[in-house]
Short mmCIF file of C-alpha atoms and ligand atoms in Angstrom, two decimals:
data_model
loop_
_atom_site.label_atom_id
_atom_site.label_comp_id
_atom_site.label_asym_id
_atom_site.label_seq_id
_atom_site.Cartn_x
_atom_site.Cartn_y
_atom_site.Cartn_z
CA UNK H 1 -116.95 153.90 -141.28
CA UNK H 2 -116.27 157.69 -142.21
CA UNK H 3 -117.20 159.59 -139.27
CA UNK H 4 -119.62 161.85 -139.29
CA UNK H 5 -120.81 165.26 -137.48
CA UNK H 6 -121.33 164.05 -133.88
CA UNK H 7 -123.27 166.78 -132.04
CA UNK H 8 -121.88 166.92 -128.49
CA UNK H 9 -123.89 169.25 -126.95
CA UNK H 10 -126.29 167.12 -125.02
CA UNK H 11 -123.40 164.71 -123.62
CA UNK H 12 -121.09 168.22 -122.45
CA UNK H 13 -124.76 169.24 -120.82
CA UNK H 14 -124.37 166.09 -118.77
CA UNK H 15 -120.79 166.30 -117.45
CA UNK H 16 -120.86 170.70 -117.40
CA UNK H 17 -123.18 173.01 -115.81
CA UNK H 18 -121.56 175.59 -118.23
CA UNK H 19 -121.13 174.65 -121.70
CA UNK H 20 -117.49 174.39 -122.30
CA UNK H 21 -115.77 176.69 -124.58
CA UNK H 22 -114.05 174.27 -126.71
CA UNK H 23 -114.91 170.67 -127.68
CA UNK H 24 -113.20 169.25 -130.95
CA UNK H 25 -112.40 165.84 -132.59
CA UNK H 26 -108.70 164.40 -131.00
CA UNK H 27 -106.21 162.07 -132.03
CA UNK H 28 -105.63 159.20 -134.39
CA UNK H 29 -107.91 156.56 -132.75
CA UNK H 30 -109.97 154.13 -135.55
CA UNK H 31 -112.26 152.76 -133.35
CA UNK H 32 -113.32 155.36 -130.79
CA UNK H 33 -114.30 158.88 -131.50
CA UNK H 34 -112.10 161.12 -128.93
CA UNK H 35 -112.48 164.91 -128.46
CA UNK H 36 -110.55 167.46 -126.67
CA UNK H 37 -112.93 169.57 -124.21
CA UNK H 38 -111.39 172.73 -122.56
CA UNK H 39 -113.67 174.24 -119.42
CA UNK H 40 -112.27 175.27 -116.13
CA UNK H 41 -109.23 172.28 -116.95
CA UNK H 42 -108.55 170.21 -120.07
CA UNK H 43 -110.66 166.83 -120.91
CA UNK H 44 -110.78 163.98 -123.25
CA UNK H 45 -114.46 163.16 -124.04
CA UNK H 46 -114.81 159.71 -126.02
CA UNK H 47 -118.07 158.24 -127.65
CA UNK H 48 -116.96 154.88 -126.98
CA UNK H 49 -118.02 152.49 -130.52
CA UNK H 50 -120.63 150.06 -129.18
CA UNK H 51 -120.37 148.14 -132.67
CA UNK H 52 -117.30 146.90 -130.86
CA UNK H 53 -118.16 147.47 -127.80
CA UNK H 54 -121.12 145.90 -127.55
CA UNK H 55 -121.27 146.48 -123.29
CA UNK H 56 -119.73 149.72 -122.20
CA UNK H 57 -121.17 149.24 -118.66
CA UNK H 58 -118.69 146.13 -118.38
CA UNK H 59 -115.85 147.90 -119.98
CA UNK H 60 -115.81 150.51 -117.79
CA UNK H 61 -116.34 148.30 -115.16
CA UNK H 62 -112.60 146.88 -116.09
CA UNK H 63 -111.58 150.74 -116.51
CA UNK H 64 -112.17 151.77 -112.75
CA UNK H 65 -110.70 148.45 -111.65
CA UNK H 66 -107.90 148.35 -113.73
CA UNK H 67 -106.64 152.47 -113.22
CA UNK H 68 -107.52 152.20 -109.11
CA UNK H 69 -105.43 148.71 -109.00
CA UNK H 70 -102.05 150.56 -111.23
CA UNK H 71 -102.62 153.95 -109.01
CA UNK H 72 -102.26 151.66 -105.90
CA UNK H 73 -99.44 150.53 -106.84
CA UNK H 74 -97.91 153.53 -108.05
CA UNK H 75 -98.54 155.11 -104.53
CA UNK H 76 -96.98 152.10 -102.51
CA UNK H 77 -93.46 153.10 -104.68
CA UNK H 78 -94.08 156.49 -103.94
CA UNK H 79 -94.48 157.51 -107.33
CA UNK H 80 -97.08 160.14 -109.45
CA UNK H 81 -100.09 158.40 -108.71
CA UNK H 82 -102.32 160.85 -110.41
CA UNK H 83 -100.55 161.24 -113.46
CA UNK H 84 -99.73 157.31 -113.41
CA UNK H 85 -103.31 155.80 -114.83
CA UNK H 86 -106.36 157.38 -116.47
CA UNK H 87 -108.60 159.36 -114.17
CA UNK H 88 -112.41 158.80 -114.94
CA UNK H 89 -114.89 161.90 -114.91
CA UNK H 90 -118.23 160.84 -113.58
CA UNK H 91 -121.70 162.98 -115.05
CA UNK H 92 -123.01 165.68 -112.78
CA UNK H 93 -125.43 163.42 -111.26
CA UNK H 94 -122.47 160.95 -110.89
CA UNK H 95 -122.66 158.46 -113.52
CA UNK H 96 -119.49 156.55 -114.92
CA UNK H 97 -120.17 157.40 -118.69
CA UNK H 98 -123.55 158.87 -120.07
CA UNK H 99 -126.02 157.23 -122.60
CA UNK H 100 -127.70 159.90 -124.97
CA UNK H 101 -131.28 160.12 -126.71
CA UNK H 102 -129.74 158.63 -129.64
CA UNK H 103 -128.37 155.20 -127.84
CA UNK H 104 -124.76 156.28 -128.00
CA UNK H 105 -122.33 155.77 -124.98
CA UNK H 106 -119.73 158.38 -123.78
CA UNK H 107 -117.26 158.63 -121.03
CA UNK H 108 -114.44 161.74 -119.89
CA UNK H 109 -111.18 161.23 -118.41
CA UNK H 110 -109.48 164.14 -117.06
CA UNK H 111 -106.56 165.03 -119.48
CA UNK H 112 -103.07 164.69 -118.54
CA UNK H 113 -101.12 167.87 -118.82
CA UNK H 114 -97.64 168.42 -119.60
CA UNK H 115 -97.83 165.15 -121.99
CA UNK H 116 -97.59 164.12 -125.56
CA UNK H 117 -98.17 161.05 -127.55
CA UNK H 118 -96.21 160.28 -130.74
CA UNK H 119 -97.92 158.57 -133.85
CA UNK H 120 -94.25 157.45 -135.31
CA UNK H 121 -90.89 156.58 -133.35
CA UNK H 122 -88.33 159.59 -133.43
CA UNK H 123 -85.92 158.20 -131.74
CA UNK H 124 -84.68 154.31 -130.06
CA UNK H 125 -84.82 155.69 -126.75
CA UNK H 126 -88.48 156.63 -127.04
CA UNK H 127 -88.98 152.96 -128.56
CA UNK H 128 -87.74 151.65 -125.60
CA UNK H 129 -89.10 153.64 -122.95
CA UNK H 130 -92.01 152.71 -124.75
CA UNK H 131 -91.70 149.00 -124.45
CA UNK H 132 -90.53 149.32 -120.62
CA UNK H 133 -93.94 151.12 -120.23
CA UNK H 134 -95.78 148.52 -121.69
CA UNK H 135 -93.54 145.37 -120.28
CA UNK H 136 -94.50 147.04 -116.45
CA UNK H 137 -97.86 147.40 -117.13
CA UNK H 138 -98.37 143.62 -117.46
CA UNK H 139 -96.15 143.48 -114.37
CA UNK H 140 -98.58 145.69 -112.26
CA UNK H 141 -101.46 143.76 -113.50
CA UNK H 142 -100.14 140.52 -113.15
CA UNK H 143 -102.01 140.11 -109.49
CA UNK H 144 -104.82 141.31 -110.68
CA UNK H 145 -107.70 139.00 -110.64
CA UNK H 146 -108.45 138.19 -114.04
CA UNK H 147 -112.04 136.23 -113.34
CA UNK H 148 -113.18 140.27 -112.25
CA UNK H 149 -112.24 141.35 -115.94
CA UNK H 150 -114.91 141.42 -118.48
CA UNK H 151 -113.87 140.17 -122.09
CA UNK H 152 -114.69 143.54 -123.89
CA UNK H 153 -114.54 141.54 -127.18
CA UNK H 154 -114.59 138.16 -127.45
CA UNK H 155 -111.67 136.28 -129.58
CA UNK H 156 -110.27 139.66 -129.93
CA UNK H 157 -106.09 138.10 -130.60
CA UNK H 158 -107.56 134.57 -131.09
CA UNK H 159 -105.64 134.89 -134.75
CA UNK H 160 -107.61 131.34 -135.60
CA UNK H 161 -110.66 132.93 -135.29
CA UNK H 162 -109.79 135.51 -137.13
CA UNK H 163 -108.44 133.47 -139.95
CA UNK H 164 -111.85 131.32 -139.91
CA UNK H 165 -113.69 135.19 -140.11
CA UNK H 166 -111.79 135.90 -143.19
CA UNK H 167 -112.56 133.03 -144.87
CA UNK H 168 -116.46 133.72 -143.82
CA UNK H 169 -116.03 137.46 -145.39
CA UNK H 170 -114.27 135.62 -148.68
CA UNK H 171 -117.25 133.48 -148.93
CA UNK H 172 -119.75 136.09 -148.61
CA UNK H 173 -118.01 138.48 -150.60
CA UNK H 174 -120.79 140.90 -149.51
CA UNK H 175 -119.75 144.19 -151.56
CA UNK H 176 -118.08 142.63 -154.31
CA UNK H 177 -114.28 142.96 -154.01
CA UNK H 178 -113.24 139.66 -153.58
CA UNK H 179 -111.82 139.58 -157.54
CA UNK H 180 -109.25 142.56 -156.64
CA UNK H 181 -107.61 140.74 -153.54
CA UNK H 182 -106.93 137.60 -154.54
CA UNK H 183 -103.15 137.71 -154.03
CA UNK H 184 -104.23 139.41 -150.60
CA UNK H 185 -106.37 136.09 -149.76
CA UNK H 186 -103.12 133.49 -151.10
CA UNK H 187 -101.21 135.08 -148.80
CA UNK H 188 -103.32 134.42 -145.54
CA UNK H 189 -104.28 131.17 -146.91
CA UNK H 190 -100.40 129.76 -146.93
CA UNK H 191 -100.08 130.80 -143.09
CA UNK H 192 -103.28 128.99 -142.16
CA UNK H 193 -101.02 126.73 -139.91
CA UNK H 194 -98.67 129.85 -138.81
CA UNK H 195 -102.17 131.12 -137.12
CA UNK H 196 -102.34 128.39 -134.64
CA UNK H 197 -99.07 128.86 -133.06
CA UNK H 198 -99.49 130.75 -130.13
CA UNK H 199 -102.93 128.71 -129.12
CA UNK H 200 -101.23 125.23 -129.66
CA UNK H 201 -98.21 126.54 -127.60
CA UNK H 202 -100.77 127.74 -124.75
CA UNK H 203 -102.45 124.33 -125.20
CA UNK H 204 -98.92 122.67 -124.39
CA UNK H 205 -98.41 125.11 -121.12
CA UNK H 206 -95.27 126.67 -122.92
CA UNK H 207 -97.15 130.09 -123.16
CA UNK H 208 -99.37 131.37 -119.78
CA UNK H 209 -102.54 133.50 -120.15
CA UNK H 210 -101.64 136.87 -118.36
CA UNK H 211 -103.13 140.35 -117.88
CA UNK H 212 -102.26 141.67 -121.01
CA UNK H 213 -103.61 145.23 -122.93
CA UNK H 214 -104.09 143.66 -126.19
CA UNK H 215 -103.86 147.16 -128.06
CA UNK H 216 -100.14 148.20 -127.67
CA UNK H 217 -99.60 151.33 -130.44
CA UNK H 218 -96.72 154.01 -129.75
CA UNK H 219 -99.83 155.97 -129.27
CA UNK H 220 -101.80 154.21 -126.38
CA UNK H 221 -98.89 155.53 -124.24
CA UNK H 222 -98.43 159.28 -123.31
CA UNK H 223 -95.24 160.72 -122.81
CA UNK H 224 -93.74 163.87 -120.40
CA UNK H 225 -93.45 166.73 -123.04
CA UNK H 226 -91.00 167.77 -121.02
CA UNK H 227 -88.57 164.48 -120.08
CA UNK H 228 -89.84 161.83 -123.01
CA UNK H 229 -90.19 159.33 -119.93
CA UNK H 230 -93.85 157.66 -119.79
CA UNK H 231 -96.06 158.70 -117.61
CA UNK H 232 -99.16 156.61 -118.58
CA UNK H 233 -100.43 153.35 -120.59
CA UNK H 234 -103.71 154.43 -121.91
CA UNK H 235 -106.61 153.23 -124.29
CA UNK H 236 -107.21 150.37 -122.10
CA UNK H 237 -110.71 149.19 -123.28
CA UNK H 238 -109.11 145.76 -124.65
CA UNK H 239 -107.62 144.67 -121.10
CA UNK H 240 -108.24 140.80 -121.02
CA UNK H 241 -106.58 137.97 -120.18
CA UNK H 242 -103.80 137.75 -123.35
CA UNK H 243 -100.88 136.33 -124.00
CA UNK H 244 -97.65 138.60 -123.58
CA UNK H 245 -95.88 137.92 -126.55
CA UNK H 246 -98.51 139.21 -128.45
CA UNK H 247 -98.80 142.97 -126.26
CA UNK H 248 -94.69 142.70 -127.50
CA UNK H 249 -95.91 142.17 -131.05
CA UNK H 250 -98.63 145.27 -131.54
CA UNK H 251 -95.66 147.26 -130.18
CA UNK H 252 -93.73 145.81 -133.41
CA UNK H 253 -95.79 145.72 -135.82
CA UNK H 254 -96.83 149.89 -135.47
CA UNK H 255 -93.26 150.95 -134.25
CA UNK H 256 -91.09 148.99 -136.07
CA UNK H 257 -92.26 149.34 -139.42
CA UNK H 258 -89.95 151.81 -141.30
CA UNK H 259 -93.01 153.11 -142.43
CA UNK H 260 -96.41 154.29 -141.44
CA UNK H 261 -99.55 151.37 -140.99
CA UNK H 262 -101.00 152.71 -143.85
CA UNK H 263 -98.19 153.49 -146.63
CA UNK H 264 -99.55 152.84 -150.16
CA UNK H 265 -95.32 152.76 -150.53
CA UNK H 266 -94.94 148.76 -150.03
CA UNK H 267 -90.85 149.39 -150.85
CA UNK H 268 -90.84 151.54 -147.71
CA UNK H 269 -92.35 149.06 -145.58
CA UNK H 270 -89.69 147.06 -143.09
CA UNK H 271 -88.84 145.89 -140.26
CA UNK H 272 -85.99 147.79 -138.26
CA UNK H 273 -83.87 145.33 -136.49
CA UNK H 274 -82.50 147.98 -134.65
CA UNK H 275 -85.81 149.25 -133.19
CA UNK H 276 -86.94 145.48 -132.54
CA UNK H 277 -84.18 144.96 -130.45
CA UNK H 278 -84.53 148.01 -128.21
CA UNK H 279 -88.01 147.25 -127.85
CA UNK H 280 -87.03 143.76 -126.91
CA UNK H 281 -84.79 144.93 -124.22
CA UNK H 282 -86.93 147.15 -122.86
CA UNK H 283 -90.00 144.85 -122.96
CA UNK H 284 -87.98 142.40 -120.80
CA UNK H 285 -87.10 144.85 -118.64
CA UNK H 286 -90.49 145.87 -117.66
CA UNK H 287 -91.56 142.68 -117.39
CA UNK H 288 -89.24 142.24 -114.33
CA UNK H 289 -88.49 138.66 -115.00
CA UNK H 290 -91.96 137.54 -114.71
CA UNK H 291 -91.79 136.14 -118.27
CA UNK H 292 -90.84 132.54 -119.00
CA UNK H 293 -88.05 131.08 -121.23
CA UNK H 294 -90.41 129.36 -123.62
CA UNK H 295 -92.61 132.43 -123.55
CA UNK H 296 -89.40 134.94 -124.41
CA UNK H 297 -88.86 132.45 -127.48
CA UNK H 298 -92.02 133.15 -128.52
CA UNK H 299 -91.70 136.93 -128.71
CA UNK H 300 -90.59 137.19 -132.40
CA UNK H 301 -92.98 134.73 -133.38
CA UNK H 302 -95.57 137.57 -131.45
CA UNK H 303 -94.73 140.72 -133.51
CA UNK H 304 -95.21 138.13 -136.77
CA UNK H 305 -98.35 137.00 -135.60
CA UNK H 306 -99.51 140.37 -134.54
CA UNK H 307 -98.96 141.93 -137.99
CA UNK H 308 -100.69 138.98 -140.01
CA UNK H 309 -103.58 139.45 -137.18
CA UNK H 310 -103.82 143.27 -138.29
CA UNK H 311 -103.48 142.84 -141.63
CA UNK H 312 -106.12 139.93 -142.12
CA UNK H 313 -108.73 141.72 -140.11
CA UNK H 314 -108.14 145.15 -142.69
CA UNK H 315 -108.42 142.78 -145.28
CA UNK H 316 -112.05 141.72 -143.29
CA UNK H 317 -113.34 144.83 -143.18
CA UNK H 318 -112.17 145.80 -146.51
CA UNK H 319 -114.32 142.73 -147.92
CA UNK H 320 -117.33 143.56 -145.13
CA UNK H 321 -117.37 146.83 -146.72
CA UNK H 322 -115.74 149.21 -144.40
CA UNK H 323 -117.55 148.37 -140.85
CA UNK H 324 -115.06 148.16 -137.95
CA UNK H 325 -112.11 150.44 -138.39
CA UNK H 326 -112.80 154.51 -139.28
CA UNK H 327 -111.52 154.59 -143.26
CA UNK H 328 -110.33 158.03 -144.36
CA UNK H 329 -110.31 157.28 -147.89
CA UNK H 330 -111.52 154.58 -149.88
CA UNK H 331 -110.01 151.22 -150.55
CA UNK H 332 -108.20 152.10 -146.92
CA UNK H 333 -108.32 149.43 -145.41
CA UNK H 334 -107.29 147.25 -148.29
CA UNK H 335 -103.96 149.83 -148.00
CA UNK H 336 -103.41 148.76 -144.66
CA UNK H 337 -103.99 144.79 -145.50
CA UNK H 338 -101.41 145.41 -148.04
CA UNK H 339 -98.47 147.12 -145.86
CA UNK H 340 -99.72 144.91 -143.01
CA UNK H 341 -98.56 141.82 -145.01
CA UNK H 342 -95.50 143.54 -146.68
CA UNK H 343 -94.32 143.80 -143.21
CA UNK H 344 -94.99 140.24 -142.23
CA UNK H 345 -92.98 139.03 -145.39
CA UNK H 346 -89.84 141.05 -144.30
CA UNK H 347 -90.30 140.03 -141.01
CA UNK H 348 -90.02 136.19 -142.17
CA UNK H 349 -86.77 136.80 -144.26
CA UNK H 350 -85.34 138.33 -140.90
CA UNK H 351 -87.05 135.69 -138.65
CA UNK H 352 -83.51 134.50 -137.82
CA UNK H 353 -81.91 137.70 -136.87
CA UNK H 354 -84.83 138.78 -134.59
CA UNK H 355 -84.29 134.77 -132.46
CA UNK H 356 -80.16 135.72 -132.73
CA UNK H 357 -81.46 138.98 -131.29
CA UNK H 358 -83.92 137.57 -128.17
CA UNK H 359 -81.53 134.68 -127.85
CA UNK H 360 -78.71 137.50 -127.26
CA UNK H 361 -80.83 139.24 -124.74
CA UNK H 362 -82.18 136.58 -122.46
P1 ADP D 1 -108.70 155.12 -129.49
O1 ADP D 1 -109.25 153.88 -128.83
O2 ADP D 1 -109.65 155.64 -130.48
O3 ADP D 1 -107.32 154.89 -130.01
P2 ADP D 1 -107.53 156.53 -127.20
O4 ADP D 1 -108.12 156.25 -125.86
O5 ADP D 1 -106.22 155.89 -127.49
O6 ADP D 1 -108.62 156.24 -128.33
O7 ADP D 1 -107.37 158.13 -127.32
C1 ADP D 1 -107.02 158.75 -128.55
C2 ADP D 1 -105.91 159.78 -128.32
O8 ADP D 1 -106.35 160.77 -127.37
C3 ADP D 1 -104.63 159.21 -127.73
O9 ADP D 1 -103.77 158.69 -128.71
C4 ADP D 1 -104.05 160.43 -127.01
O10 ADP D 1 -103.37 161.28 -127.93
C5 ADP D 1 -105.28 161.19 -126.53
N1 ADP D 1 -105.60 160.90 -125.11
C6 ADP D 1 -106.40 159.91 -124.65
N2 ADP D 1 -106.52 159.96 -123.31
C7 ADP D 1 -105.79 161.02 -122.90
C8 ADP D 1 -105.53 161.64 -121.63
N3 ADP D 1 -106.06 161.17 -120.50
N4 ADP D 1 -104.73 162.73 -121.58
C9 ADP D 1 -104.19 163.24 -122.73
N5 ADP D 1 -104.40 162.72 -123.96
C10 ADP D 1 -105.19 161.63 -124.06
C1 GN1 D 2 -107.48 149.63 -133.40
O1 GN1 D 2 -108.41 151.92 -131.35
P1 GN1 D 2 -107.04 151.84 -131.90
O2 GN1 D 2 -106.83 152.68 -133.10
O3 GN1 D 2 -106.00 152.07 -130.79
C2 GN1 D 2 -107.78 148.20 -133.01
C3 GN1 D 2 -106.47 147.42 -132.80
C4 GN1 D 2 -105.66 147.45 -134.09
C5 GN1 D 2 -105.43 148.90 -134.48
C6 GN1 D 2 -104.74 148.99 -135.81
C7 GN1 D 2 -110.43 147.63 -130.42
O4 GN1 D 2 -106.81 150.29 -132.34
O5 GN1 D 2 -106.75 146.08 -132.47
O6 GN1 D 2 -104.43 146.80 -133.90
O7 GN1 D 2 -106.67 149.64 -134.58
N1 GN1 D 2 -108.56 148.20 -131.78
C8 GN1 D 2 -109.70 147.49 -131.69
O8 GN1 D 2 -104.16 150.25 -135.92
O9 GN1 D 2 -110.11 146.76 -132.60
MG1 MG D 3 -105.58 154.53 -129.00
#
């Protein structure tokens, strides 16, 4: 949906006592709509999207679990605490996110200073600190009780499911576009079987349910400004139980393709073997050892299924008419269906270079 004016004044009423100075749409996000607030210190206000969302109470719920559980941890190795997890701004009378006159939820996190967060890879190393980021943030949730953990969306990387939706929207063909995506369709339909992979692998206990984040972008992670080293996993409203290899393929599938998510370009779309296997080494780093053999096998078979994932549920929306992800022109999402499965294709021709590659680093 293309965003709108959102008036903010009634929400900053509830956090301030003093209007703020500044408030003004932030970042890249396509679900969420995030502003930056300046007042006495610097904020990030979000109006969280309860079209996908559908319970905010319970995701936040998972929030203020998940941030105290990582800041615990942090503390016990002695490290930045405060700048380790997101910090959660309650309302003036002490609320954990506010609900305005017109039914819409919003919550505030303090912002962390002296940070950045990058939309496209610049360099390996930032690739890799990237994926050591992500790899030990499964590792300091992996005692974490999953059965407290809300499912914030249900069958959110269940890649079946999301096949079987697709089909639904191709049968409905509710605004009409069906006729200008038919190679688009051909191409999810031959890797009907492909979708099952992961689940028939979990079925055969060769892949574990962990902890995972389940929404694993370059730019869910902020950076020092100062050092490049990560300071903090963020955008954690999809924590759920998940499987890892498929946190390893998000991380692919944005910051491995040679070019951006959605490039109209498909000639510039790849994947960089180079950038797969630093994020492969780093991943397994983070992850400490806590991953399984069968499991590490299964990572490039991840970042495929990941990208066919994406690109089916553009191709969804694009069909549905535009109703989950924020479109900032038209035919968007079908632009992003397109590059998403461009990416998938190279990543099959080099299927047995990224094994060689895991193989190699195991
Ligand atoms: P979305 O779900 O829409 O992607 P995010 O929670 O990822 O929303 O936030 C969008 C952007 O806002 C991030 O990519 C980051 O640049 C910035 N951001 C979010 N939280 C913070 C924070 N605590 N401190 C600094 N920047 C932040
Ligand atoms: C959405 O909110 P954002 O932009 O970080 C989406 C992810 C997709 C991604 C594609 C809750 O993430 O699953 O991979 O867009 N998040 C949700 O860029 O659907
Ligand atoms: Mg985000």
């Amino acid at each position: 949906m293309i965003t709108k004016n959102i008036d903010t004044k009634e929400v900053l009423n509830a956090y301030f006592k003093t209007l703020p100075s500044y408030c003004e749409p932030y970042g890249n996000g396509h679900i969420n709509d995030t502003f930056l607030v300046v007042a006495e210190r610097r904020y990030i206000l979000q109006r969280m999207n309860t079209v996908v969302f559908p319970h905010p109470e319970d995701l936040m719920e998972n929030i203020i679990g998940v941030t105290e559980h990582i800041r615990n941890k942090v503390q016990v190795m002695g490290g930045d605490a405060a700048r380790a997890s997101l910090v959660v701004v309650p309302t003036q009378s002490g609320d954990l996110f506010f609900r305005d006159s017109t039914n819409h939820y919003w919550r505030m996190y303090e912002f962390t200073e002296r940070t950045i967060t990058r939309e496209v890879v610049e360099n390996i190393e930032d690739f890799y600190n990237c994926a050591e980021a992500f790899g030990n943030f499964q590792q300091q949730l992996a005692d974490y009780p999953a059965e407290k953990l809300h499912e914030s969306i249900a069958n959110f990387h269940n890649t079946p499911w999301r096949y079987e939706n697709l089909m639904k929207a191709i049968e409905k063909d509710s605004c009409g576009r069906l006729a200008e995506v038919t190679e688009e369709v051909q191409f999810a339909r031959d890797r009907e079987q492909f979708c099952k992979t992961l689940e028939l692998a979990h079925e055969a206990g060769t892949l574990p349910l962990r902890v995972t984040h389940n929404d694993t972008k370059l730019n869910n992670i902020l950076f020092d400004e100062q050092t490049s080293a990560p300071v903090c996993v963020i955008d954690l409203d999809t924590v759920m139980p998940g499987y890892s290899v498929n946190d390893f393929g998000d991380s692919i599938r944005f910051g491995a393709n040679t070019a951006v998510e959605d490039e109209t370009d498909l000639s510039k779309v790849k994947l960089d073997l180079n950038l797969f296997e630093a994020y492969a080494k780093g991943f397994l780093k983070g992850c400490n050892g806590s991953l399984i053999e069968t499991e590490i096998d299964l990572l490039p078979v991840g970042a495929m299924m990941m990208t066919l994932e994406c690109g089916m549920s553009f191709l969804t929306d694009y069909l549905e008419g535009d109703v989950y992800f924020k479109i900032h022109r038209p035919k968007h999402n079908l632009d992003r269906a397109r590059n998403q499965f461009a990416l998938v294709a190279d990543m099959e021709r080099k299927a047995d270079q990224m094994r060689e590659i895991i193989d190699r680093l195991k």
